[in-house]
Short mmCIF file of C-alpha atoms in Angstrom, two decimals:
data_model
loop_
_atom_site.label_atom_id
_atom_site.label_comp_id
_atom_site.label_asym_id
_atom_site.label_seq_id
_atom_site.Cartn_x
_atom_site.Cartn_y
_atom_site.Cartn_z
CA SER A 1 80.25 61.81 5.69
CA TRP A 2 82.44 61.84 2.34
CA ARG A 3 86.22 61.56 2.12
CA LEU A 4 87.73 62.73 -0.93
CA GLY A 5 91.32 62.18 -2.09
CA ALA A 6 93.41 63.14 -5.17
CA LYS A 7 95.71 60.50 -7.02
CA HIS A 8 97.66 63.29 -8.60
CA PRO A 9 98.77 66.76 -7.84
CA GLY A 10 96.57 69.52 -8.93
CA HIS A 11 93.42 71.43 -7.76
CA VAL A 12 90.37 69.59 -6.97
CA THR A 13 87.00 71.49 -6.96
CA VAL A 14 83.92 69.83 -4.99
CA ILE A 15 80.44 71.20 -5.87
CA ALA A 16 77.53 70.28 -3.68
CA ALA A 17 74.00 71.13 -4.93
CA HIS A 18 70.47 70.61 -3.50
CA ALA A 19 67.21 70.98 -5.34
CA ALA A 20 64.36 73.15 -3.83
CA SER A 21 62.13 70.91 -1.50
CA SER A 22 59.37 71.66 0.55
CA GLN A 23 61.72 71.45 3.71
CA GLN A 24 64.62 73.42 2.27
CA GLY A 25 65.29 75.91 -0.67
CA ALA A 26 67.60 75.23 -3.52
CA TYR A 27 71.43 75.83 -2.95
CA THR A 28 74.89 75.24 -4.37
CA ALA A 29 78.19 75.26 -2.50
CA ARG A 30 81.54 75.11 -4.01
CA ALA A 31 84.94 74.36 -2.48
CA GLY A 32 88.58 73.77 -3.69
CA VAL A 33 91.62 72.11 -2.45
CA THR A 34 95.00 71.86 -3.95
CA ALA A 35 96.85 68.56 -3.68
CA LEU A 36 100.61 69.06 -3.50
CA SER A 37 103.33 66.33 -4.71
CA GLN A 38 105.44 65.43 -1.72
CA ARG A 39 108.26 64.04 -4.08
CA VAL A 40 111.12 66.41 -3.72
CA SER A 41 114.84 66.20 -4.20
CA PHE A 42 117.47 68.69 -4.35
CA GLY A 43 116.80 71.27 -6.85
CA SER A 44 113.07 70.85 -6.55
CA THR A 45 110.69 74.00 -6.68
CA GLY A 46 106.97 74.54 -6.12
CA ARG A 47 104.30 75.09 -3.74
CA PHE A 48 105.09 72.06 -1.46
CA VAL A 49 108.72 73.14 -1.14
CA GLN A 50 107.62 76.65 -0.11
CA LEU A 51 105.26 75.02 2.36
CA ILE A 52 107.99 72.98 3.92
CA GLN A 53 110.21 76.06 4.25
CA GLN A 54 107.38 78.06 5.89
CA ARG A 55 106.64 75.22 8.43
CA LEU A 56 110.41 74.93 9.26
CA ARG A 57 110.87 78.68 9.91
CA ALA A 58 107.75 78.68 12.12
CA LEU A 59 109.48 76.34 14.18
CA HIS A 60 112.63 78.43 14.21
CA PHE A 61 114.84 76.38 12.03
CA TYR A 62 116.79 78.70 9.79
CA VAL A 63 116.08 78.49 6.10
CA PRO A 64 115.63 81.16 3.62
CA SER A 65 112.38 81.36 1.97
CA SER A 66 113.93 80.61 -1.54
CA GLY A 67 111.00 78.35 -2.90
CA VAL A 68 113.91 75.82 -3.78
CA TYR A 69 114.93 72.64 -2.04
CA ASP A 70 118.50 73.94 -1.52
CA GLN A 71 121.33 73.17 0.72
CA HIS A 72 119.82 75.37 3.55
CA THR A 73 116.53 73.55 3.36
CA GLY A 74 118.65 70.26 3.50
CA TRP A 75 120.35 71.21 6.65
CA ALA A 76 117.29 72.74 8.25
CA VAL A 77 115.58 69.32 7.64
CA ASP A 78 118.42 67.52 9.01
CA ALA A 79 118.31 69.66 12.14
CA TYR A 80 114.70 68.91 12.35
CA HIS A 81 115.12 65.22 12.32
CA ARG A 82 117.60 65.60 15.08
CA MET A 83 115.22 67.52 17.20
CA LEU A 84 112.58 64.61 16.67
CA GLY A 85 115.12 61.98 17.55
CA TRP A 86 114.95 60.61 14.31
CA GLY A 87 118.49 60.57 13.43
CA SER A 88 119.98 62.61 10.71
CA SER A 89 118.68 62.93 7.05
CA ASP A 90 118.28 66.00 4.78
CA MET A 91 115.65 64.53 2.80
CA ILE A 92 111.82 64.79 3.58
CA GLY A 93 109.23 61.93 3.71
CA PRO A 94 105.54 61.65 4.67
CA ALA A 95 106.12 61.22 8.51
CA THR A 96 108.38 64.11 8.61
CA THR A 97 105.74 66.30 6.59
CA ALA A 98 103.20 65.12 8.93
CA GLN A 99 104.92 66.21 11.91
CA LEU A 100 105.74 69.62 10.31
CA LEU A 101 102.23 70.39 9.24
CA ASN A 102 101.19 69.57 13.00
CA GLY A 103 103.71 71.91 14.37
CA VAL A 104 105.57 69.23 16.37
CA GLY A 105 108.92 70.05 17.75
CA VAL A 106 110.38 72.72 20.31
CA PHE A 107 113.93 73.68 21.38
CA HIS A 108 113.63 74.03 25.27
CA VAL A 109 115.42 77.10 26.31
CA ARG A 110 117.52 76.22 29.69
CA PHE A 111 118.83 79.90 30.24
CA PRO A 112 116.11 82.42 29.69
CA HIS A 113 117.80 85.28 32.08
CA GLN A 114 120.82 85.36 29.79
CA GLY A 115 119.17 87.81 27.23
CA ARG A 116 120.55 87.23 23.60
CA HIS A 117 122.90 84.01 23.87
CA VAL A 118 123.75 80.71 22.32
CA GLU A 119 122.56 77.32 23.60
CA ALA A 120 124.12 74.18 22.24
CA ASP A 121 122.47 70.95 22.73
CA LEU A 122 125.12 68.40 22.17
CA SER A 123 122.87 65.47 22.70
CA ASP A 124 120.94 66.50 19.48
CA GLN A 125 123.81 68.43 17.93
CA LEU A 126 121.77 71.59 17.75
CA LEU A 127 122.48 75.09 18.28
CA ALA A 128 119.96 77.88 18.93
CA LEU A 129 120.18 81.57 18.94
CA VAL A 130 118.10 82.69 21.96
CA ASP A 131 116.83 85.99 22.89
CA GLY A 132 115.63 85.64 26.44
CA ALA A 133 113.22 82.81 26.49
CA ARG A 134 112.46 83.10 22.90
CA VAL A 135 114.23 80.92 20.26
CA GLN A 136 114.94 82.90 17.14
CA TRP A 137 116.85 80.29 14.96
CA ILE A 138 118.05 76.58 15.27
CA TYR A 139 121.09 75.27 13.26
CA PRO A 140 122.66 71.89 13.07
CA ILE A 141 126.18 71.72 14.44
CA SER A 142 129.07 69.37 14.94
CA SER A 143 130.59 69.37 18.28
CA GLY A 144 133.70 67.94 19.79
CA LYS A 145 134.35 64.30 18.91
CA PRO A 146 135.07 61.83 21.83
CA SER A 147 138.92 62.14 21.97
CA THR A 148 138.57 66.08 21.95
CA PRO A 149 135.03 66.80 23.56
CA THR A 150 133.28 70.11 23.64
CA ILE A 151 133.59 71.74 27.30
CA LEU A 152 130.50 71.86 29.14
CA GLY A 153 129.26 74.94 30.86
CA SER A 154 128.18 78.49 30.32
CA PHE A 155 130.87 80.94 28.72
CA ARG A 156 130.99 84.35 27.23
CA VAL A 157 132.25 85.42 23.71
CA TYR A 158 135.72 86.94 24.40
CA ARG A 159 137.18 87.19 20.92
CA ARG A 160 135.59 87.52 17.31
CA THR A 161 137.49 86.76 14.34
CA PRO A 162 135.99 87.30 10.85
CA GLY A 163 137.00 85.58 7.71
CA TYR A 164 138.97 82.38 7.45
CA LEU A 165 141.89 81.34 10.03
CA PRO A 166 144.73 79.20 8.88
CA ASP A 167 143.10 76.02 10.12
CA GLY A 168 139.97 76.57 8.07
CA MET A 169 137.72 77.95 10.97
CA TYR A 170 135.33 80.49 9.38
CA TYR A 171 133.89 83.58 11.15
CA SER A 172 134.80 82.52 14.63
CA ASP A 173 133.26 83.61 18.16
CA PHE A 174 135.65 82.21 20.89
CA PHE A 175 133.96 81.57 24.12
CA ILE A 176 136.76 79.96 26.18
CA ARG A 177 140.38 79.23 25.16
CA GLY A 178 140.48 78.01 21.82
CA TYR A 179 136.97 76.77 21.59
CA ALA A 180 134.59 78.71 19.32
CA VAL A 181 131.40 78.90 17.36
CA HIS A 182 132.34 78.91 13.66
CA GLY A 183 131.94 77.71 10.27
CA TYR A 184 134.04 74.68 8.95
CA ASP A 185 133.80 72.56 6.07
CA PRO A 186 132.96 69.76 6.70
CA ALA A 187 130.43 70.17 9.44
CA PRO A 188 129.18 66.42 9.33
CA ASN A 189 126.06 65.14 11.23
CA TYR A 190 128.05 63.88 14.16
CA PRO A 191 130.49 65.16 16.55
CA ALA A 192 133.71 65.73 14.69
CA SER A 193 135.50 68.80 15.81
CA HIS A 194 138.44 69.40 18.28
CA GLY A 195 135.86 70.78 20.73
CA CYS A 196 134.47 73.72 18.88
CA LEU A 197 130.88 73.95 17.63
CA ARG A 198 131.06 73.68 13.86
CA LEU A 199 128.51 75.13 11.71
CA PRO A 200 128.05 74.72 8.02
CA ILE A 201 129.93 77.16 6.18
CA ILE A 202 126.53 78.80 4.72
CA ASP A 203 125.33 79.69 8.34
CA ALA A 204 128.62 80.99 9.92
CA ILE A 205 128.34 84.70 8.79
CA PHE A 206 124.76 85.02 9.93
CA VAL A 207 125.48 83.55 13.34
CA TYR A 208 128.62 85.70 13.60
CA ASN A 209 126.58 88.82 12.89
CA TRP A 210 123.96 87.87 15.44
CA LEU A 211 126.54 87.30 18.32
CA ALA A 212 128.46 90.10 20.10
CA LEU A 213 131.22 90.34 22.62
CA GLY A 214 130.05 89.19 25.96
CA ASP A 215 127.30 87.35 24.74
CA TRP A 216 126.81 83.88 26.76
CA VAL A 217 127.27 80.39 25.00
CA ASP A 218 125.85 77.56 26.92
CA THR A 219 127.00 73.96 26.05
CA TYR A 220 125.14 71.00 27.59
CA TYR A 221 123.78 67.38 27.11
CA THR A 222 120.04 66.83 27.52
#
């Protein structure tokens, strides 16, 4: 057997040929493979970035197919690292790439009977939009800090407020008392809120539009 590798990004074409013999006729076979550079940073473009975005979306992490390693991509990569239990990082390396290409990672739905609902895994600091048993999108969040923890349980959205509130909450879905799913700046990679489920500002409107009055919001530790 042969193992071929590429030292530099680019397209590699392999041609195998066999001359005619008494046992076998002549043939020529050709195959090509493209080697992609894995060196990316914010602002990078190209086929590798497109591949990463496609694989993240296949695992239900919310990221537009922009072809640019942008803020959305960084948040999605960060959320993926949280799911894997690898801490928090918005940059991708060989180990993360290998897991993505192998399709490793799943958000385990706890409440499939609730129809369209939100599940917030406070252990991993992740929020999932779920339709029955099917995860649609996963986002990173910042839940309540130790002194003001997020209340645990199953609740229903009872009030929805678009735009900004005076305290900086952005597109808010309230599910019990003053607790809400909302955008906020900052939404750091650790519990920092007063009990709400903070989303990055860029994700807030999409989540707000997906939710409706009466939808369930489930908060728990795994």
